[in-house]
Amino acid sequence: MDLDPQLYEGLPDPVRKAWERSLTSGRAAMSRRRLLRLGSLAMGGAALAACGIPPAEGSRGGNDPEDTPDHSKKERVLNFANWPLYIDVDDKNKKKRPTLDRFERQHGIKVKYVEDINDNNEFYGKIKPQLAAGQDTGRDLVCLTDWMAGRLIRQGWAQRLDPARMPNAVANVEDRFRTAAQDPGRQYSYPWAGIACVVAYNKKATGGKKVTSVSQLLEDESLKGKVSMLTEMTDTVGMTMLDLGIDPEKFDGDDFDRAIARIQKAVDRKQLRRFSGNDYIDELSSGDIAACLAWAGDVVQLKLDNPDIEFAIPESGYRFATDDLLVPAKARHRANAEELINYYYDPKVAAELTAWVNYICPVSGAKAEMEKIDKDLAEDPLIFPDAKTAARGKAFRPMSDKEQARYENKFAKLIGA
């Protein structure tokens, strides 16, 4: 699948190719709700990283609430753009979204909910012309992976949120989510869900052996030819860095090269079967892949379908990211968007949402509510990590445009893209 040239005009070739990988086989193809259970494929966010955090000079574009007139009082509507299959639906009537329907009734706000985010970069290409021109994108609330949310914030294309309108969010966002590299202090965004990259394995295919580290994926002879890693650079390189004792939040060029060299050795000795996108799910389930890097939301669902599937959070740590809600510059209904953010930070509502999407819940108090819905999910460390587990999650540090191009080029050569 080729990208519309307008979406990547002026970008270095390796970055463009990374976008294309995301659209066809990377986290842009990650299932939001297990496709084996629903019979449909959802698209998820790419895992590249953004540039710096401070808004670019001369491009405020609605940074402050007073920059953009808000029409929420007169216009009780909200245009909400999200990823496919990233909200709860009624099992009997797929057109109904219980938590969102209740929000409309309780708050008198009609929500136009559209699932038109299939890839962070692709979506950015859709809204960039309007944002650059200082125009309304037609969307009041969007859900973007943290690095892309940071990009909009840096460029001055996100509206500052009013904490006075979001008491639930301010009070209930879990401590680990209260600040982020892309948005210190959470002035512009709040997490919809957390995403973790872990190690998964099929215990039948491994002969009962536990696979708990990246070292085993790269070096265990018994797994030779039955291992896959991800086509997403930040996940594969980030997890390898952690195994090497390198902090992906603070790495330099030499650290990056060490991680690439280690993976290259595994490639050269044919330890790895291949680099994959979301299609590792079916290969892991069938046993064609014995062990791999995997996205936690997929693993939670896959375990329901296959009792042979297990996961491990390596002692060295795991890759962590968030999908964040923010209000684009010039959006007409910021206050309505803030009402919705506040609503989903009610622990009961958050638990209902999480019971369906199965990603890390960022809302304090939701675990207690989840126990009333599904005790197994409430105890699942991939959905509600305890403090020790949460502390082991590491982001991939923001990169400059030049760094991103250089690193993506090296990674593309490694995986043969």
Coordinates of C-alpha atoms in Angstrom, one line a residue:
M1 CA 0.0 0.0 0.0
D2 CA 1.4 3.4 -1.0
L3 CA 0.9 6.6 0.9
D4 CA -0.6 9.6 -0.8
P5 CA 2.5 11.6 -1.8
Q6 CA 1.0 14.7 -0.2
L7 CA 1.2 13.0 3.2
Y8 CA 5.0 12.7 3.1
E9 CA 6.1 15.5 0.8
G10 CA 9.5 16.8 1.8
L11 CA 10.2 13.9 4.3
P12 CA 13.5 11.9 4.1
D13 CA 13.0 8.7 2.2
P14 CA 13.6 6.4 5.3
V15 CA 10.9 8.2 7.3
R16 CA 8.5 7.8 4.4
K17 CA 9.2 4.1 4.2
A18 CA 8.7 3.7 7.9
W19 CA 5.2 5.3 7.4
E20 CA 4.4 2.8 4.7
R21 CA 5.5 -0.1 6.9
S22 CA 3.2 1.1 9.6
L23 CA 0.2 1.3 7.3
T24 CA 0.7 -2.2 5.8
S25 CA 2.2 -4.3 8.6
G26 CA 3.1 -2.3 11.7
R27 CA 1.0 -1.0 14.6
A28 CA -1.1 0.7 12.0
A29 CA -2.5 -2.8 11.5
M30 CA -2.7 -3.7 15.2
S31 CA -6.1 -5.1 16.3
R32 CA -8.0 -3.0 18.8
R33 CA -10.4 -5.8 19.6
R34 CA -9.2 -9.3 18.9
L35 CA -10.0 -10.1 15.2
L36 CA -10.5 -13.8 16.0
R37 CA -13.4 -12.9 18.3
L38 CA -15.0 -10.2 16.2
G39 CA -14.0 -11.3 12.7
S40 CA -12.7 -7.9 11.7
L41 CA -9.3 -6.2 11.7
A42 CA -8.8 -2.9 13.5
M43 CA -6.0 -0.5 12.7
G44 CA -3.7 0.9 15.4
G45 CA -1.2 3.7 15.9
A46 CA 2.3 3.8 14.5
A47 CA 5.1 3.8 17.0
L48 CA 7.6 6.3 15.6
A49 CA 8.6 9.2 17.9
A50 CA 8.1 12.9 17.6
C51 CA 10.4 15.9 17.9
G52 CA 10.6 18.3 20.9
I53 CA 7.9 19.5 23.2
P54 CA 7.7 23.4 23.3
P55 CA 5.3 25.0 20.8
A56 CA 7.1 26.3 17.8
E57 CA 7.5 30.1 17.8
G58 CA 5.0 31.9 15.6
S59 CA 2.6 28.9 15.4
R60 CA 0.4 29.3 18.4
G61 CA -2.6 28.1 16.4
G62 CA -4.9 27.9 19.4
N63 CA -2.6 27.1 22.3
D64 CA -4.7 29.1 24.7
P65 CA -8.5 28.8 25.1
E66 CA -9.1 32.4 24.4
D67 CA -7.5 32.1 21.0
T68 CA -10.4 30.2 19.6
P69 CA -14.1 31.1 20.2
D70 CA -15.9 28.2 21.8
H71 CA -19.5 27.4 20.7
S72 CA -20.2 24.6 23.1
K73 CA -23.0 26.4 25.0
K74 CA -25.0 27.1 21.8
E75 CA -24.0 24.0 19.9
R76 CA -24.4 20.9 21.9
V77 CA -22.4 18.7 19.5
L78 CA -19.0 17.0 19.5
N79 CA -17.0 15.6 16.6
F80 CA -14.8 12.8 18.0
A81 CA -12.3 11.0 15.9
N82 CA -10.9 7.7 17.2
W83 CA -9.3 4.4 16.0
P84 CA -11.5 1.6 14.8
L85 CA -12.8 -0.7 17.5
Y86 CA -11.4 1.4 20.3
I87 CA -14.6 1.9 22.2
D88 CA -17.2 -0.4 23.8
V89 CA -20.0 -1.7 21.7
D90 CA -23.2 -3.6 22.5
D91 CA -22.6 -7.3 21.8
K92 CA -26.2 -7.7 20.4
N93 CA -26.3 -4.4 18.5
K94 CA -22.9 -3.3 17.2
K95 CA -24.3 0.2 16.3
K96 CA -24.8 0.9 20.0
R97 CA -21.9 2.2 22.1
P98 CA -23.1 1.9 25.7
T99 CA -20.8 4.4 27.4
L100 CA -21.0 7.0 24.6
D101 CA -24.7 6.7 24.3
R102 CA -25.0 7.3 28.1
F103 CA -22.8 10.4 27.8
E104 CA -25.2 11.8 25.2
R105 CA -28.2 11.2 27.4
Q106 CA -26.6 12.6 30.5
H107 CA -25.0 15.7 29.1
G108 CA -27.3 16.5 26.2
I109 CA -24.4 16.5 23.7
K110 CA -24.8 14.8 20.4
V111 CA -21.6 13.0 19.5
K112 CA -20.6 12.4 15.9
Y113 CA -18.2 9.5 16.5
V114 CA -16.0 8.6 13.5
E115 CA -13.4 5.9 13.3
D116 CA -11.2 7.6 10.8
I117 CA -7.8 7.3 12.4
N118 CA -6.0 4.3 10.9
D119 CA -2.5 5.6 11.3
N120 CA -1.0 8.6 13.1
N121 CA 0.9 9.9 10.0
E122 CA -1.9 9.3 7.6
F123 CA -4.3 11.2 9.9
Y124 CA -1.8 14.0 10.3
G125 CA -1.7 14.3 6.6
K126 CA -5.5 14.7 6.6
I127 CA -5.6 17.5 9.1
K128 CA -2.3 19.3 8.5
P129 CA -3.5 21.6 5.7
Q130 CA -6.3 23.0 7.8
L131 CA -4.1 23.3 10.9
A132 CA -1.4 25.0 9.0
A133 CA -3.9 27.4 7.5
G134 CA -5.4 28.2 10.9
Q135 CA -8.7 26.5 10.1
D136 CA -11.0 24.1 11.9
T137 CA -10.3 20.5 11.0
G138 CA -14.0 19.5 11.6
R139 CA -12.9 17.5 14.6
D140 CA -13.3 18.6 18.2
L141 CA -11.5 15.7 19.9
V142 CA -8.9 13.3 18.5
C143 CA -7.1 10.3 19.9
L144 CA -3.4 10.1 18.8
T145 CA -0.4 8.1 19.9
D146 CA 1.7 10.1 22.4
W147 CA 4.5 11.0 19.9
M148 CA 2.0 12.4 17.4
A149 CA 0.0 14.2 20.1
G150 CA 3.4 15.8 21.1
R151 CA 3.9 16.9 17.5
L152 CA 0.7 18.8 17.4
I153 CA 1.4 20.3 20.8
R154 CA 4.9 21.4 19.7
Q155 CA 3.6 23.0 16.6
G156 CA 1.0 24.9 18.5
W157 CA -1.9 23.0 17.0
A158 CA -3.6 21.8 20.2
Q159 CA -5.8 23.8 22.5
R160 CA -4.9 24.1 26.2
L161 CA -7.5 22.2 28.3
D162 CA -9.3 23.8 31.2
P163 CA -8.8 21.6 34.3
A164 CA -11.7 23.3 36.0
R165 CA -14.0 21.6 33.6
M166 CA -12.4 18.2 34.1
P167 CA -12.4 17.5 37.9
N168 CA -12.5 13.7 37.3
A169 CA -9.5 13.8 35.0
V170 CA -7.5 15.9 37.3
A171 CA -8.3 13.8 40.3
N172 CA -8.3 10.3 38.8
V173 CA -5.5 10.2 36.2
E174 CA -3.1 7.7 37.6
D175 CA 0.2 9.1 38.9
R176 CA 2.3 7.5 36.1
F177 CA 0.2 9.3 33.5
R178 CA 0.2 12.8 35.2
T179 CA 3.2 13.9 33.2
A180 CA 4.6 12.9 29.8
A181 CA 7.6 13.8 27.7
Q182 CA 5.3 15.1 25.0
D183 CA 3.0 17.0 27.4
P184 CA 4.6 17.9 30.8
G185 CA 1.8 18.6 33.3
R186 CA -0.9 17.3 31.0
Q187 CA -1.9 20.8 29.8
Y188 CA -3.1 19.6 26.4
S189 CA -3.9 15.9 26.5
Y190 CA -5.1 13.1 28.6
P191 CA -4.6 9.3 27.9
W192 CA -7.4 7.3 26.5
A193 CA -5.3 4.1 27.0
G194 CA -1.8 2.8 27.6
I195 CA 0.0 0.5 25.2
A196 CA 2.7 -2.0 26.3
C197 CA 5.1 -4.1 24.2
V198 CA 6.0 -7.4 26.0
V199 CA 7.3 -10.9 25.2
A200 CA 4.7 -13.5 24.3
Y201 CA 5.1 -17.2 23.6
N202 CA 3.2 -20.4 22.7
K203 CA 4.1 -22.9 25.5
K204 CA 3.1 -25.8 23.3
A205 CA 5.5 -24.6 20.6
T206 CA 8.3 -24.0 23.1
G207 CA 7.9 -27.5 24.6
G208 CA 6.8 -26.0 27.9
K209 CA 9.8 -23.7 28.1
K210 CA 9.1 -20.2 29.5
V211 CA 10.3 -17.3 27.4
T212 CA 10.8 -14.3 29.6
S213 CA 13.5 -12.1 28.0
V214 CA 14.6 -10.5 24.7
S215 CA 17.9 -12.3 25.2
Q216 CA 16.1 -15.6 24.7
L217 CA 14.4 -14.3 21.6
L218 CA 17.8 -13.4 20.2
E219 CA 20.0 -16.2 21.4
D220 CA 18.1 -19.3 22.6
E221 CA 19.1 -22.1 20.1
S222 CA 15.9 -24.0 20.9
L223 CA 13.9 -21.1 19.5
K224 CA 16.0 -20.7 16.3
G225 CA 13.8 -19.9 13.3
K226 CA 10.7 -19.6 15.4
V227 CA 11.1 -16.0 16.7
S228 CA 9.6 -12.8 15.4
M229 CA 10.2 -9.2 16.3
L230 CA 8.2 -6.2 15.2
T231 CA 8.5 -3.9 12.2
E232 CA 8.0 -0.9 14.5
M233 CA 11.4 0.5 15.3
T234 CA 10.7 2.0 18.7
D235 CA 9.3 -1.3 20.0
T236 CA 12.0 -3.7 18.6
V237 CA 14.9 -1.4 19.2
G238 CA 13.5 -0.1 22.5
M239 CA 13.0 -3.6 23.9
T240 CA 16.5 -4.6 22.8
M241 CA 18.0 -1.5 24.4
L242 CA 16.3 -2.4 27.7
D243 CA 17.8 -5.9 27.5
L244 CA 21.2 -4.4 27.0
G245 CA 20.7 -2.1 30.1
I246 CA 20.2 1.0 27.9
D247 CA 17.4 3.4 28.9
P248 CA 15.4 4.1 25.7
E249 CA 14.3 7.4 27.3
K250 CA 18.0 8.6 27.3
F251 CA 19.9 6.7 24.6
D252 CA 22.4 8.2 22.2
G253 CA 23.6 7.2 18.7
D254 CA 26.1 4.7 20.0
D255 CA 23.4 3.0 22.2
F256 CA 21.2 2.8 19.1
D257 CA 23.9 1.2 17.1
R258 CA 24.6 -1.4 19.8
A259 CA 21.0 -2.5 19.8
I260 CA 20.9 -2.7 16.0
A261 CA 24.1 -4.7 15.9
R262 CA 22.7 -7.2 18.4
I263 CA 19.6 -7.8 16.4
Q264 CA 21.7 -8.0 13.2
K265 CA 23.6 -10.9 14.8
A266 CA 20.4 -12.8 15.3
V267 CA 19.3 -12.1 11.8
D268 CA 22.6 -13.3 10.4
R269 CA 22.4 -16.6 12.3
K270 CA 18.8 -17.0 11.3
Q271 CA 17.5 -16.9 14.8
L272 CA 14.6 -14.8 13.7
R273 CA 11.9 -16.1 11.4
R274 CA 11.0 -12.6 10.4
F275 CA 9.9 -9.1 11.4
S276 CA 6.2 -8.8 11.5
G277 CA 3.3 -6.5 12.1
N278 CA 0.0 -7.6 13.6
D279 CA 0.1 -10.9 11.7
Y280 CA 2.3 -12.4 14.4
I281 CA -1.0 -13.1 16.2
D282 CA -2.1 -15.9 14.0
E283 CA 1.4 -17.4 13.7
L284 CA 1.8 -17.3 17.4
S285 CA -1.5 -19.0 17.9
S286 CA -0.8 -21.7 15.4
G287 CA 2.7 -22.3 16.8
D288 CA 4.5 -21.3 13.6
I289 CA 6.1 -18.6 15.8
A290 CA 7.1 -20.0 19.2
A291 CA 8.0 -16.6 20.8
C292 CA 7.9 -13.0 19.8
L293 CA 7.6 -9.4 20.8
A294 CA 3.9 -8.6 21.1
W295 CA 1.4 -5.8 22.0
A296 CA -0.3 -6.4 25.3
G297 CA -3.8 -5.6 24.1
D298 CA -3.5 -8.4 21.5
V299 CA -2.1 -10.8 24.1
V300 CA -5.0 -10.3 26.5
Q301 CA -7.5 -11.2 23.8
L302 CA -5.4 -14.0 22.3
K303 CA -5.2 -15.7 25.6
L304 CA -9.0 -16.0 25.7
D305 CA -8.9 -17.9 22.4
N306 CA -5.8 -20.0 23.0
P307 CA -4.8 -21.4 26.5
D308 CA -1.2 -22.1 25.2
I309 CA -0.4 -18.4 24.9
E310 CA 1.6 -16.9 27.7
F311 CA 3.3 -13.6 28.1
A312 CA 6.2 -12.2 30.1
I313 CA 7.2 -8.7 31.2
P314 CA 11.0 -8.9 31.1
E315 CA 12.9 -8.0 34.2
S316 CA 14.7 -5.5 32.1
G317 CA 11.4 -3.6 31.4
Y318 CA 9.0 -3.1 28.6
R319 CA 8.1 -0.5 26.0
F320 CA 5.3 1.8 27.0
A321 CA 3.3 4.4 25.1
T322 CA -0.2 6.1 25.3
D323 CA -2.9 7.0 23.0
D324 CA -3.9 10.6 24.0
L325 CA -7.1 12.7 23.7
L326 CA -6.5 16.3 22.6
V327 CA -8.5 19.2 21.1
P328 CA -7.1 20.4 17.8
A329 CA -6.5 24.1 17.2
K330 CA -9.6 26.0 16.0
A331 CA -12.0 23.3 17.1
R332 CA -15.4 24.8 17.8
H333 CA -16.5 22.7 20.8
R334 CA -13.6 22.5 23.3
A335 CA -15.8 22.6 26.4
N336 CA -17.9 19.8 25.0
A337 CA -14.7 17.8 24.5
E338 CA -13.6 18.5 28.0
E339 CA -17.0 17.2 29.3
L340 CA -16.4 13.9 27.5
I341 CA -12.8 13.6 28.8
N342 CA -14.1 14.2 32.3
Y343 CA -16.9 11.6 31.8
Y344 CA -14.4 8.9 30.7
Y345 CA -12.3 9.6 33.8
D346 CA -15.2 8.4 36.0
P347 CA -13.8 5.1 37.3
K348 CA -17.0 3.2 36.6
V349 CA -17.1 4.4 33.0
A350 CA -13.4 3.8 32.5
A351 CA -13.9 0.2 33.7
E352 CA -16.7 -0.4 31.2
L353 CA -14.5 0.9 28.4
T354 CA -11.5 -1.0 29.5
A355 CA -13.4 -4.3 29.8
W356 CA -14.0 -4.0 26.1
V357 CA -10.8 -2.6 24.7
N358 CA -8.4 -4.5 27.1
Y359 CA -5.6 -1.9 27.1
I360 CA -3.9 -0.4 30.1
C361 CA -6.4 1.8 32.0
P362 CA -5.1 5.2 33.0
V363 CA -7.9 5.9 35.5
S364 CA -7.4 5.5 39.3
G365 CA -10.2 3.6 40.9
A366 CA -11.2 1.8 37.7
K367 CA -9.7 -1.5 38.9
A368 CA -12.1 -1.6 41.8
E369 CA -15.0 -1.1 39.4
M370 CA -13.6 -3.7 37.1
E371 CA -13.8 -6.3 39.8
K372 CA -17.6 -5.9 39.6
I373 CA -17.5 -6.6 35.9
D374 CA -14.7 -9.1 35.4
K375 CA -12.4 -10.2 38.2
D376 CA -9.9 -11.8 35.9
L377 CA -9.5 -8.6 33.9
A378 CA -9.1 -6.7 37.2
E379 CA -6.2 -8.9 38.1
D380 CA -4.6 -8.8 34.6
P381 CA -1.2 -7.0 34.9
L382 CA -1.4 -6.1 31.2
I383 CA -4.5 -4.0 32.0
F384 CA -3.9 -2.9 35.5
P385 CA -0.2 -3.0 36.2
D386 CA 0.9 -2.8 39.8
A387 CA 3.3 -0.1 40.9
K388 CA 6.3 -2.3 40.4
T389 CA 5.3 -3.3 36.9
A390 CA 4.3 0.2 35.9
A391 CA 7.7 1.5 37.0
R392 CA 9.4 -0.9 34.5
G393 CA 7.6 0.6 31.5
K394 CA 9.8 2.9 29.4
A395 CA 9.0 5.3 26.6
F396 CA 11.2 5.9 23.6
R397 CA 12.7 9.4 23.8
P398 CA 11.6 12.2 21.4
M399 CA 13.9 12.4 18.4
S400 CA 14.7 15.3 16.1
D401 CA 13.8 15.0 12.4
K402 CA 17.4 14.2 11.5
E403 CA 17.7 11.6 14.2
Q404 CA 14.5 9.9 13.1
A405 CA 15.5 9.8 9.5
R406 CA 18.9 8.3 10.4
Y407 CA 17.6 5.8 12.8
E408 CA 14.7 4.7 10.6
N409 CA 17.2 4.2 7.7
K410 CA 19.4 1.9 9.8
F411 CA 16.3 0.0 11.0
A412 CA 14.9 -0.4 7.5
K413 CA 18.2 -1.9 6.4
L414 CA 18.1 -4.3 9.3
I415 CA 14.7 -5.7 8.6
G416 CA 15.1 -5.6 4.8
A417 CA 12.4 -2.9 4.2

